[in-house]
Coordinates of C-alpha atoms (C1' of nucleotides) in Angstrom, one line a residue:
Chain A
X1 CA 15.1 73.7 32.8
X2 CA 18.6 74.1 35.0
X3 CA 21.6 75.1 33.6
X4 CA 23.3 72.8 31.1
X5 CA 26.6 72.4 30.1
X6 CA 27.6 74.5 27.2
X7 CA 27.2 72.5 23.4
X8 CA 30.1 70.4 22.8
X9 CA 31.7 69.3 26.1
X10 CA 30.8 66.7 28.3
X11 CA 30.8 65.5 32.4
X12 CA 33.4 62.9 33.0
X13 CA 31.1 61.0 35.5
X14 CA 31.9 58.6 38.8
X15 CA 31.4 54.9 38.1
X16 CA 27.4 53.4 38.8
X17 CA 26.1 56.8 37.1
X18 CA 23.2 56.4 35.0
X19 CA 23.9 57.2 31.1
X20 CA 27.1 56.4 31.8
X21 CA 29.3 55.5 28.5
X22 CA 33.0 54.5 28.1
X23 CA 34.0 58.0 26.7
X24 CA 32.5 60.0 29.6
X25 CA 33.8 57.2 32.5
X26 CA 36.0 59.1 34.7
X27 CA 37.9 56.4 35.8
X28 CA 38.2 55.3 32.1
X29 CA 40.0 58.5 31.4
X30 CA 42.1 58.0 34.0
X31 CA 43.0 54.6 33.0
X32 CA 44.1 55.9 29.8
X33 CA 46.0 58.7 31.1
X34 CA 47.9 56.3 33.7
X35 CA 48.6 53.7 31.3
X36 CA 50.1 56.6 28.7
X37 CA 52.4 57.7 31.8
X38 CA 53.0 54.7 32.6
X39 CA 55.2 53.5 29.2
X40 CA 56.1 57.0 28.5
X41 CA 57.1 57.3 31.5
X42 CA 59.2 54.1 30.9
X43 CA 60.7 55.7 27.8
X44 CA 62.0 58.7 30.0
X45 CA 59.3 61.1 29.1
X46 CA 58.8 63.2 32.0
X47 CA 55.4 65.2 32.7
X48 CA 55.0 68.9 31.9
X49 CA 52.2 71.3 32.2
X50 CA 51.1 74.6 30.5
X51 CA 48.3 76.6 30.8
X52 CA 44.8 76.0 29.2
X53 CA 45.0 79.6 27.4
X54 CA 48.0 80.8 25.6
X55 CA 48.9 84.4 23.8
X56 CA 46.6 84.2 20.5
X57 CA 49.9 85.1 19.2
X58 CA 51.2 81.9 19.7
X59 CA 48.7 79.5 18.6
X60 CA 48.2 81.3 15.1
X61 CA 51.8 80.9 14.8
X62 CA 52.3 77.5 16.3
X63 CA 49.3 76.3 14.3
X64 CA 49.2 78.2 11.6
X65 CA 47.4 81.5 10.3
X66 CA 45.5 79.3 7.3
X67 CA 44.4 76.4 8.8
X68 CA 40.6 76.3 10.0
X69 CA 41.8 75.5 13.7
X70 CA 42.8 79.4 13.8
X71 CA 40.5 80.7 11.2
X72 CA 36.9 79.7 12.7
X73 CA 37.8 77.1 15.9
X74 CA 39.0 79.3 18.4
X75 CA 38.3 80.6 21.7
X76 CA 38.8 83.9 22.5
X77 CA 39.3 84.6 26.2
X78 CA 38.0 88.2 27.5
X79 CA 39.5 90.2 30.7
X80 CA 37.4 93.2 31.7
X81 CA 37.7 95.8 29.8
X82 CA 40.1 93.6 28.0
X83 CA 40.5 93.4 23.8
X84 CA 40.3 89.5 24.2
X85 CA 44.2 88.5 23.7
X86 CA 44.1 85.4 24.6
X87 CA 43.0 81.6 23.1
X88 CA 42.0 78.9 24.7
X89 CA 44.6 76.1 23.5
X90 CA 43.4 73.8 20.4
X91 CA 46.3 71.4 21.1
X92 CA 49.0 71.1 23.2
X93 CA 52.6 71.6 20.8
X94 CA 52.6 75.0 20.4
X95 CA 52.3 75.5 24.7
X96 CA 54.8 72.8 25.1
X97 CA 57.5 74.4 22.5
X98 CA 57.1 77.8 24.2
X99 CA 57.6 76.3 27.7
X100 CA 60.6 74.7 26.6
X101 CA 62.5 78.2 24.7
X102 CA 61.2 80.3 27.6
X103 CA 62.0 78.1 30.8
X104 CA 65.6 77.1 29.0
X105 CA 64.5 73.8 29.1
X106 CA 67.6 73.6 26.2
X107 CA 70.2 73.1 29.7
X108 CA 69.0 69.8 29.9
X109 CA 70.5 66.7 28.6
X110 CA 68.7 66.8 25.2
X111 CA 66.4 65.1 23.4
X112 CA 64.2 66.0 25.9
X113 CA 61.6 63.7 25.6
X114 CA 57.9 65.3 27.3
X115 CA 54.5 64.2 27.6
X116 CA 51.0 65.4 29.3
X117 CA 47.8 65.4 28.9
X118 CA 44.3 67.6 29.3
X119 CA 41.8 69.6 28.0
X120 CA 42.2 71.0 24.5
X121 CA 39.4 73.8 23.0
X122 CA 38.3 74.1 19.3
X123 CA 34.8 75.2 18.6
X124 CA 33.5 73.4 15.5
X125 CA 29.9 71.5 15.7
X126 CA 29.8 68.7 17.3
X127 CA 29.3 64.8 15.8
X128 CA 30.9 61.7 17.1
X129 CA 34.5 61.6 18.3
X130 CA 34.2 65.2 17.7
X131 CA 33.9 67.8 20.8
X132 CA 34.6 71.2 21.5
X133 CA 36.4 70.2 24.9
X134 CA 38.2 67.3 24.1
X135 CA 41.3 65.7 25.7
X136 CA 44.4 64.8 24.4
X137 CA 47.3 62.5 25.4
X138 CA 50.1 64.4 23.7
X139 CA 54.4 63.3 23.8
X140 CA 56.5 65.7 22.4
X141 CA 60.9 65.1 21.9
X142 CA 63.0 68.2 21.6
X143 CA 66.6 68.9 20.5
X144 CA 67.2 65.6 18.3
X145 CA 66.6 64.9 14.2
X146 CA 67.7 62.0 14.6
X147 CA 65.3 59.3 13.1
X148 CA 65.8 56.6 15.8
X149 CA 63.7 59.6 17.6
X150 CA 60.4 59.6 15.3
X151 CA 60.7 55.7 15.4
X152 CA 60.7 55.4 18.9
X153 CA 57.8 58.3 18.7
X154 CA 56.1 55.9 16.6
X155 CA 56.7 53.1 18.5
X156 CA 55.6 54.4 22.1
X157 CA 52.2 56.1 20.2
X158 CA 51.3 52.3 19.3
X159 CA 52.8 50.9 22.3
X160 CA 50.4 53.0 24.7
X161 CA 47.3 51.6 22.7
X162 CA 48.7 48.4 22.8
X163 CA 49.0 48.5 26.5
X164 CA 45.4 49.5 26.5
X165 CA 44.2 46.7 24.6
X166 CA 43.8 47.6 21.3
X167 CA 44.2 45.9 18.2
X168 CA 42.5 47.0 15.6
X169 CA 45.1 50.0 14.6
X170 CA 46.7 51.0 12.0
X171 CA 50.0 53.4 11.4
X172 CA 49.9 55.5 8.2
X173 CA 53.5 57.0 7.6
X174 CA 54.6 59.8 5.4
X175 CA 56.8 62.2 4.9
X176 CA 56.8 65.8 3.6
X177 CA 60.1 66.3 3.0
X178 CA 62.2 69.1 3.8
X179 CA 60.9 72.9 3.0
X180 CA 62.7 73.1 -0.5
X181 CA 61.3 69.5 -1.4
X182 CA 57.5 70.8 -0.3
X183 CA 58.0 74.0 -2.4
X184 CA 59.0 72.0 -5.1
X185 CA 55.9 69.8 -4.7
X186 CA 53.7 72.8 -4.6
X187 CA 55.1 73.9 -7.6
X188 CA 54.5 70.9 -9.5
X189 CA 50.9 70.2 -8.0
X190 CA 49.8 74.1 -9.1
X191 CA 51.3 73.3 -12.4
X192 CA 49.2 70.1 -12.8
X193 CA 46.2 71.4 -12.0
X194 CA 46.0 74.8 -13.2
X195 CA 45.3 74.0 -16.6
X196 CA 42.1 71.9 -15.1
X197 CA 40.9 74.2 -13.1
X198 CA 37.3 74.1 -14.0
X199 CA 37.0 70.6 -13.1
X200 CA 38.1 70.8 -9.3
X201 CA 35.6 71.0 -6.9
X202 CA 35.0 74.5 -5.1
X203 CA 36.7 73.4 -2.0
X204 CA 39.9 72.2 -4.1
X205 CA 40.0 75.4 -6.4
X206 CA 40.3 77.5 -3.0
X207 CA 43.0 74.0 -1.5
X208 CA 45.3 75.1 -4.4
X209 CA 45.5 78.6 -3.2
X210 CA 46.0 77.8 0.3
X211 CA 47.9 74.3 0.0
X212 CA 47.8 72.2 -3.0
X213 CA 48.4 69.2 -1.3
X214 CA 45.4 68.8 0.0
X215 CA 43.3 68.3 -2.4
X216 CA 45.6 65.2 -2.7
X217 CA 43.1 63.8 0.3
X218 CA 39.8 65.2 -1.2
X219 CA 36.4 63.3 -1.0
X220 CA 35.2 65.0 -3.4
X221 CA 34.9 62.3 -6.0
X222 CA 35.2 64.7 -9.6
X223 CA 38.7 65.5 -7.8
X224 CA 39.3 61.8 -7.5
X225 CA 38.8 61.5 -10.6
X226 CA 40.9 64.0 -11.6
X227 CA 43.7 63.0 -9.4
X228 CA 43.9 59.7 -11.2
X229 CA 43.8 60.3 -15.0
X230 CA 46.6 63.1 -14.5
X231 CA 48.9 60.4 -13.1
X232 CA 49.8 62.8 -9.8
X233 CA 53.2 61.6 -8.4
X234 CA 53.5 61.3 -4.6
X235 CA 55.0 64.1 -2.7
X236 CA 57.3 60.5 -1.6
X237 CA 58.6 61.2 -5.1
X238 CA 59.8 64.7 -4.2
X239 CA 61.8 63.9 -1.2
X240 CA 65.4 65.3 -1.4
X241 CA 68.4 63.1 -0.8
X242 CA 68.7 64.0 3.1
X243 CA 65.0 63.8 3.4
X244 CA 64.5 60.3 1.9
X245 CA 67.4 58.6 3.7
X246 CA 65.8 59.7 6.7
X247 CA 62.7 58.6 6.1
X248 CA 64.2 55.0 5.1
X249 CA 66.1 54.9 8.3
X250 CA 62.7 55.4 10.3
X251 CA 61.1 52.7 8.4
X252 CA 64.4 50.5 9.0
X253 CA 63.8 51.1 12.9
X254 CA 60.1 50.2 12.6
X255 CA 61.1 47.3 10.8
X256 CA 63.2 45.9 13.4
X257 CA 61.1 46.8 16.4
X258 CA 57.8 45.1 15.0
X259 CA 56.1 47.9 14.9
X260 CA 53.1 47.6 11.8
X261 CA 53.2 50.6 9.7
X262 CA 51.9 51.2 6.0
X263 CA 53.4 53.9 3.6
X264 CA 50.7 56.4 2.4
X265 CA 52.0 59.4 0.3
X266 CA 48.9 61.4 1.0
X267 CA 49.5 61.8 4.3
X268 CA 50.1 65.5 4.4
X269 CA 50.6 69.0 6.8
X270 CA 50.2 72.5 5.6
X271 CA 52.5 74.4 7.7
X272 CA 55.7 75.4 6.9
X273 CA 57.8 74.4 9.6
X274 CA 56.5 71.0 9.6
X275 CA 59.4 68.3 8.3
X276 CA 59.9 64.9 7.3
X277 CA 58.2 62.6 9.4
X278 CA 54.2 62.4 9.3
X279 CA 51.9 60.0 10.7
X280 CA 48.8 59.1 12.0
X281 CA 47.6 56.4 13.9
X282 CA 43.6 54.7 12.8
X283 CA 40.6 52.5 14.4
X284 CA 37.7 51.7 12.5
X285 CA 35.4 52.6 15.3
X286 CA 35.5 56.0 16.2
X287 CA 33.3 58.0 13.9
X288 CA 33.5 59.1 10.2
X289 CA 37.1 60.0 10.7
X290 CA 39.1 57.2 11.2
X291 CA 42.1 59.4 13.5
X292 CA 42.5 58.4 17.0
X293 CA 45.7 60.7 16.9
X294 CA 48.5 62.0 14.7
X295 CA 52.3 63.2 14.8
X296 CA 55.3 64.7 12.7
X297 CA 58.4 66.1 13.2
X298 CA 58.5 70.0 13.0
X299 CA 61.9 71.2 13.1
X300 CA 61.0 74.8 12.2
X301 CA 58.3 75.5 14.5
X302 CA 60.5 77.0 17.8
X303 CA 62.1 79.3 15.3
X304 CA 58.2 80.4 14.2
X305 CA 58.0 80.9 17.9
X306 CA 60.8 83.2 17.8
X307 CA 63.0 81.2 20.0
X308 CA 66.2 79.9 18.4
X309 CA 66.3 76.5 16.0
X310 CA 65.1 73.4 18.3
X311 CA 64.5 70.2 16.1
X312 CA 61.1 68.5 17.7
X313 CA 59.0 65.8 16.7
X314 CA 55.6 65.0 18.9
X315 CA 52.1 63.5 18.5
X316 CA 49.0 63.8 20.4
X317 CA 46.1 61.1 20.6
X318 CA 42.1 62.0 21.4
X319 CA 41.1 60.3 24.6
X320 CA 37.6 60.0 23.9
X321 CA 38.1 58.7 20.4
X322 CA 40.7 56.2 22.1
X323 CA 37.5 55.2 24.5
X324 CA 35.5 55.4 21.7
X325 CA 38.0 52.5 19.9
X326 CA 37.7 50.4 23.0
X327 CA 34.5 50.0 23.0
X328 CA 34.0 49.2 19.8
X329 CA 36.4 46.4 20.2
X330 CA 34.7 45.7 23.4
X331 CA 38.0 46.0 25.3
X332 CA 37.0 45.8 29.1
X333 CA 38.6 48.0 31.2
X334 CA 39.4 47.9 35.2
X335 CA 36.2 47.8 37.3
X336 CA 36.5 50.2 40.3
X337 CA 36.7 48.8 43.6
X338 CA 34.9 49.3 46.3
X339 CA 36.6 50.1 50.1
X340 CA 38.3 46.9 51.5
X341 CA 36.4 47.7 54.5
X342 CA 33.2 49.6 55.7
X343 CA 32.2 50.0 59.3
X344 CA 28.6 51.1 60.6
X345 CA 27.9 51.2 64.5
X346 CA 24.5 50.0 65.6
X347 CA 23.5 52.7 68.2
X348 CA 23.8 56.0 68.1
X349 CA 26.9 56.1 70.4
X350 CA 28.9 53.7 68.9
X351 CA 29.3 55.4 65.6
X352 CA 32.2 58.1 66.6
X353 CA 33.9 54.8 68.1
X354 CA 33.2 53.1 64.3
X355 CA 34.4 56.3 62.5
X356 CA 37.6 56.4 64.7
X357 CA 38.3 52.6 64.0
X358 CA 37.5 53.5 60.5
X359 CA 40.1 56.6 60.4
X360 CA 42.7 54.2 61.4
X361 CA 42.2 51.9 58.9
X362 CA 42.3 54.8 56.2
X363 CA 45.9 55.0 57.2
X364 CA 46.9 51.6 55.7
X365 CA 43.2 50.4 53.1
X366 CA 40.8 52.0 51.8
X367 CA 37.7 52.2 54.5
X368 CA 34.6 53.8 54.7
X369 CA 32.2 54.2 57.6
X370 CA 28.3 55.1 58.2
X371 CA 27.8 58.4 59.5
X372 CA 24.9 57.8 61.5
X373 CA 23.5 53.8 63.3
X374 CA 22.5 51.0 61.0
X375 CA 20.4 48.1 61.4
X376 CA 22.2 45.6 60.9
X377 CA 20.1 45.0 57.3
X378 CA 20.7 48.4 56.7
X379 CA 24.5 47.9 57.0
X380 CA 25.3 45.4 55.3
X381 CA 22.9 47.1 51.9
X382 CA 24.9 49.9 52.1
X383 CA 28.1 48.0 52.1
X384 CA 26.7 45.8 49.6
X385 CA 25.8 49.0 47.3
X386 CA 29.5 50.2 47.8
X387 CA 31.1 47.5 46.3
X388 CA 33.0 46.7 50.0
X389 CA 34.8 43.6 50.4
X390 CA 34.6 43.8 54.3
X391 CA 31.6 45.1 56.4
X392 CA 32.0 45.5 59.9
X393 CA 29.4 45.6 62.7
X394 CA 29.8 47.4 65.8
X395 CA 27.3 47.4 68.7
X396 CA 27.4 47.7 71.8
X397 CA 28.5 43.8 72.8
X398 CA 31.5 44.6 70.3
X399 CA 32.4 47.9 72.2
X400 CA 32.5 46.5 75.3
X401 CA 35.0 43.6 74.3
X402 CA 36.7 45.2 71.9
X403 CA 35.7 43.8 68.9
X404 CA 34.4 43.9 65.3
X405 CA 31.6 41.2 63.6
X406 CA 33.0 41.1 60.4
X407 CA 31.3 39.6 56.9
X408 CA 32.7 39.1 53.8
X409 CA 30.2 40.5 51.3
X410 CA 31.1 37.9 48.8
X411 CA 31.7 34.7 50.6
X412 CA 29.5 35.3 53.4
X413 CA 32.4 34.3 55.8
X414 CA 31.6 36.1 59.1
X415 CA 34.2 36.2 62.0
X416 CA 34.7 38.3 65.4
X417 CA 38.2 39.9 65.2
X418 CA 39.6 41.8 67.9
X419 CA 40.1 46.0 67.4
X420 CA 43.7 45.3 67.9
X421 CA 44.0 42.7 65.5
X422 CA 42.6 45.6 62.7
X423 CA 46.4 46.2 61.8
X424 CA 47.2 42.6 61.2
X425 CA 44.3 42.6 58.8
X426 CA 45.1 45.6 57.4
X427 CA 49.0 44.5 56.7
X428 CA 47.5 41.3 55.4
X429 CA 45.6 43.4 53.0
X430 CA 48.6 45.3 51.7
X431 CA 50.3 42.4 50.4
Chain B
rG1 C1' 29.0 77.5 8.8
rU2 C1' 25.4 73.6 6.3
rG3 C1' 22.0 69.3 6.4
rG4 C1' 19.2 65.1 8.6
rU5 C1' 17.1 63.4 13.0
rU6 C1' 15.7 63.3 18.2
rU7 C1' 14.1 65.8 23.1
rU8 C1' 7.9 63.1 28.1
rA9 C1' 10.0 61.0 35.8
rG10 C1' 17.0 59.6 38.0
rC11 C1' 17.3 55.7 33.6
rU12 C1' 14.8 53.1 29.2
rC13 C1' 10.4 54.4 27.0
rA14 C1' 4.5 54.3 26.1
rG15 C1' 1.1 58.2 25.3
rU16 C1' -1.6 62.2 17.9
rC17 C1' -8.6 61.9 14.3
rG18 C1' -5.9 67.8 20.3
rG19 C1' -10.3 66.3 25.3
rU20 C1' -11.0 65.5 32.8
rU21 C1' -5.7 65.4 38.3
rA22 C1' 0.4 62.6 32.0
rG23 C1' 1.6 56.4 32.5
rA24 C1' 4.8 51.7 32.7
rG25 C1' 9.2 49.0 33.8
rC26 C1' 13.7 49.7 36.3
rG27 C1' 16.1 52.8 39.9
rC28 C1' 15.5 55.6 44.6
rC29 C1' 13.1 56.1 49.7
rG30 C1' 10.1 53.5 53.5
rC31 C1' 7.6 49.3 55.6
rU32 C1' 6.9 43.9 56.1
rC33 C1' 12.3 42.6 58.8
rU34 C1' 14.3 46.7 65.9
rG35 C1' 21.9 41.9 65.0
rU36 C1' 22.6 40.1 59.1
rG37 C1' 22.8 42.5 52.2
rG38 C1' 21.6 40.6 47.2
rA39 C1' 14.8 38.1 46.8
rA40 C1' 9.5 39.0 47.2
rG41 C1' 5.2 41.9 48.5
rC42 C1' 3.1 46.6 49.8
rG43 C1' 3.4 51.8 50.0
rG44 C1' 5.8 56.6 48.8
rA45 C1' 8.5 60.5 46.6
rG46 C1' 9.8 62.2 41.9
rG47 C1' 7.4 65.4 35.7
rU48 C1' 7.2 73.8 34.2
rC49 C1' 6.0 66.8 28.6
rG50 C1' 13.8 70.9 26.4
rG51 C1' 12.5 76.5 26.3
rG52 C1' 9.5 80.6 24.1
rG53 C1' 5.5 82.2 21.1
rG54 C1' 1.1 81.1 18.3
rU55 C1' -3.7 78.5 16.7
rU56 C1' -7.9 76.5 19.7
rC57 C1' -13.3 76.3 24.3
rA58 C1' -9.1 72.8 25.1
rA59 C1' -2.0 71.4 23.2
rA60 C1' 2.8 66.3 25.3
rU61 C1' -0.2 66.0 20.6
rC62 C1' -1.0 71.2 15.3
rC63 C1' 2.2 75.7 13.5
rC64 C1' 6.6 79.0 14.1
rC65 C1' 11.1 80.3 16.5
rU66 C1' 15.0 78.7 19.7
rA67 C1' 18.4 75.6 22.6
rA68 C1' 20.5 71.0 23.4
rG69 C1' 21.5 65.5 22.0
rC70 C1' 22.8 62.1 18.1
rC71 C1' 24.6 61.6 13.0
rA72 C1' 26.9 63.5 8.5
rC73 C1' 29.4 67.4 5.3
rC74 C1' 33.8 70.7 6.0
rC75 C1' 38.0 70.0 9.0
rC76 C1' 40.4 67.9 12.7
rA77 C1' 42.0 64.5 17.9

RNA sequence: GUGGUUUUAGCUCAGUCGGUUAGAGCGCCGCUCUGUGGAAGCGGAGGUCGGGGGUUCAAAUCCCCUAAGCCACCCCA
C-alpha cells in the first residue's frame, strides 16, 4: 500500500475527481473563503496572516491551560535536537491577538476589524465534522467594547452563510458577564451542588473543579435531572449592571437589523478573560454537534498575552462543517468552467503555431491548447472532456489562410474566423 | 482516550460449508472512424483482496495483531 495521508486530514481535490464530496471540493472551499472576503471585506475587515505554529506559550495562554484543546489536542512541533517548543495552532485568536500587540497594529484607526482563514490543528479522533486539520473562517475586531461591535460581529457571521445560501441556522446568544459577575456565578453553582455531590455524573464532579458552568450543558441525563429539581438560575441572572445593559444594547442592534437570534443562558466559556458577549451559530446537518462556528468578546485576553489591555471580540466558523450544512440543504454551488477556448493543431507542425495562438489568447480568456496533433475526433473529445465552450481546429488549410475552424461545443455552431479577428472574439468574451 | 462498524480494480460493488490463472458495471486507453465530440460495437490496460502474523495440503474467505475510513461518547469548529 502507498503512503496515506496521516488520520484525520483530508485532500481538497480538483473538480471531476472520483470520491469527490462537497467538504473535500477544492473549489467549494474556495467559494466559501471568497464569499467570507467578499462581505467582510465589505464591512472593512482587512486580511491578515500568521503562522501555522505559534510559541506553545501562547496557545496555553490564549486558550487556556484547562481546556482539553491544550491538555490532550495539541501538536507539538520538533527542531533537531530541539525540546519541541512549538504548537501547531488549534484556532486562529490567540495568533491574531499576538500579531496585533507585537506588530503595533494599536496605530491604526481602531476597531480594527480583521479576518482570515486556513488550516487549524487539534488532534482528537476523528467522526463527522470533526478533523484533525480542519479549516476555519475566523473575523476578529480589536480596540472597541462597544456593543454595536459584537452586533455587527453577529450580523456579518450570519450574513456570510446567508450569502452562501443557507437557511437552516440558527444564533444562540449569551453572555457571561464580566469577571466579578462569573466568579460570583461560580460561587453560587459550587454552593448548589456541593451538597449533591454524589449524584453528579463523574465528568461533572471533575466540571465543578475545573468550571462549574459546564456542567450547566451536560448530556449526562442524572445531571439533567439534577439541574432541574435544584431550580439553577441562569448565569443571565448574574450579569452586573454594566454587563446586562450591554448585553441589551446588542440584542437592541440585532433587533433592528433583522438578524434572528435566540437567548440561551447555557451558552458558556471557561476562560477567564473571556467577557460578555457569547455566541454560536447552528445547522442541523453537520454531525452530532450542531456548531458550524462560535464567537465572544474577550477583553482580557491581550493582557494574558502580556501585551497591554486591547478589548476584542472575534468568531471563527468550520469550513467543512459549513460544506457539510450545504449539502444537507442541498445548496448548489458554482460549477467550474471549463476554458472559453481550446485549440489543437492537426499535424505535427501546426501545433507550436496553435500553442502560440493559444498563448495569446491567455492574455485576455482563459485558453488551453493540445500539446501534440489531434484528429479532428480526438479534438473535439478532449475539448468536450474539458468543459470548453470554444474548440478550435487548425490544419494546414487554416495555416495557410490564416484562420481557425471554430465549434461551439454546446450549440454545435461552427464558423471560420480569421487569426486576426481572435482579439475581437476575445474582447467580446470579456464583456 | 473509549466503543460500534467497514476496508476486494480509478469509482460503486459481487465473490464464506476455505479449493485451479479473483469477477461485474461504470470510468480509462485503443480500434471500428486518417477534418468533426457526446452514441454503439469490439479489444486492452489496471488488483501485494488495507498491512503483518497464524491455522491449513490449500486463505479474499477462519483466528490474532495493527493501520485507515465511517459513526458515536468526551470535547470542540
Amino acid at each position: 500500500m502507498a503512503i496515506q495521508r496521516p488520520k484525520g486530514t483530508q485532500d481538497h481535490l480538483p473538480d471531476g475527481s472520483p470520491k469527490l464530496s462537497t467538504d473535500i471540493r477544492a473549489s467549494a472551499f474556495r467559494h466559501v473563503t471568497e464569499t467570507a472576503q467578499r462581505v467582510l471585506e465589505r464591512a472593512g475587515a482587512q486580511f491578515i496572516s500568521t503562522p501555522l505554529f505559534e510559541e506553545a506559550d501562547l496557545v496555553k495562554r490564549g486558550v487556556g491551560g484547562s481546556t482539553d484543546i491544550v491538555r490532550k489536542e495539541m501538536f507539538t512541533v520538533y527542531y533537531f535536537g530541539d525540546h519541541g517548543g512549538f504548537i501547531l495552532r488549534p484556532e486562529g485568536t490567540a495568533g491574531i491577538v499576538r500579531a496585533y500587540l507585537q506588530n503595533g497594529l494599536k496605530q491604526l484607526p481602531a476597531p480594527l476589524k480583521l479576518w482570515t482563514h486556513g488550516p487549524m490543528f487539534r488532534a482528537e479522533n476523528v467522526q463527522k465534522g470533526r478533523l484533525r486539520q480542519f479549516h476555519q473562517v475566523d473575523y476578529e475586531v480589536l480596540g472597541s467594547a462597544d456593543a454595536l461591535v459584537d452586533a455587527e460581529a453577529v450580523a456579518l457571521m450570519v450574513d456570510v452563510v446567508r450569502e452562501l445560501g443557507l437557511k437552516n441556522v440558527w444564533v444562540k446568544l449569551g453572555s457571561i458577564g464580566d469577571p466579578d459577575d462569573r466568579e460570583a456565578y461560580n460561587a453560587y453553582l459550587l454552593d448548589l451542588f456541593t451538597p449533591h455531590l454524589e449524584r453528579l455524573s463523574d465528568d461533572s464532579k471533575e466540571r465543578l473543579t475545573r468550571n462549574p458552568m459546564r456542567i450547566l450543558d451536560s448530556k449526562s441525563a442524572e445531571d439533567q435531572h439534577l439541574l432541574t429539581e435544584l431550580k439553577v438560575r441562569p448565569m443571565l441572572d448574574f450579569l452586573g449592571t454594566e454587563a446586562a445593559t450591554h448585553f441589551g444594547q446588542v440584542q437592541g442592534y440585532l433587533k433592528a437589523w433583522n438578524i434572528d437570534f435566540d437567548v440561551d443562558p447555557s451558552i458558556v466559556r471557561g476562560l477567564d478573560y473571556y467577557r460578555r458577549t457569547a455566541w454560536e451559530l447552528h445547522h442541523g446537518g453537520v454531525g452530532a454537534k450542531s456548531a458550524l462556528g462560535g464567537g465572544g468578546r474577550y477583553d482580557g485576553l491581550a493582557e494574558q498575552l502580556g501585551g497591554s489591555v486591547v478589548p476584542g471580540i472575534g468568531w471563527a466558523f468550520g469550513i467543512e462543517r459549513l460544506l457539510l450544512a450545504l449539502e444537507a440543504e442541498g445548496v448548489s454551488l458554482p460549477e467550474p468552467r471549463g476554458p472559453l477556448l481550446y485549440l489543437a493543431a492537426l499535424d505535427e507542425e501546426n501545433v507550436p503555431y496553435a500553442a502560440t495562438l493559444a498563448r495569446k489568447a491567455q492574455a485576455g480568456i482563459r485558453a488551453e491548447f493540445a500539446y501534440r496533433a489531434m484528429k479532428p475526433g480526438s479534438a473535439f473529445k478532449d475539448a468536450e472532456r474539458r468543459g470548453a465552450v470554444w474548440a478550435g481546429l487548425i490544419g494546414s488549410e487554416e495555416a495557410a489562410n490564416g484562420t481557425l475552424s471554430l465549434k461551439n461545443m454546446q450549440t454545435g455552431e461552427q464558423k471560420v474566423v480569421e487569426t486576426a479577428e481572435l482579439d475581437d472574439f476575445i474582447a467580446l468574451s470579456r464583456l
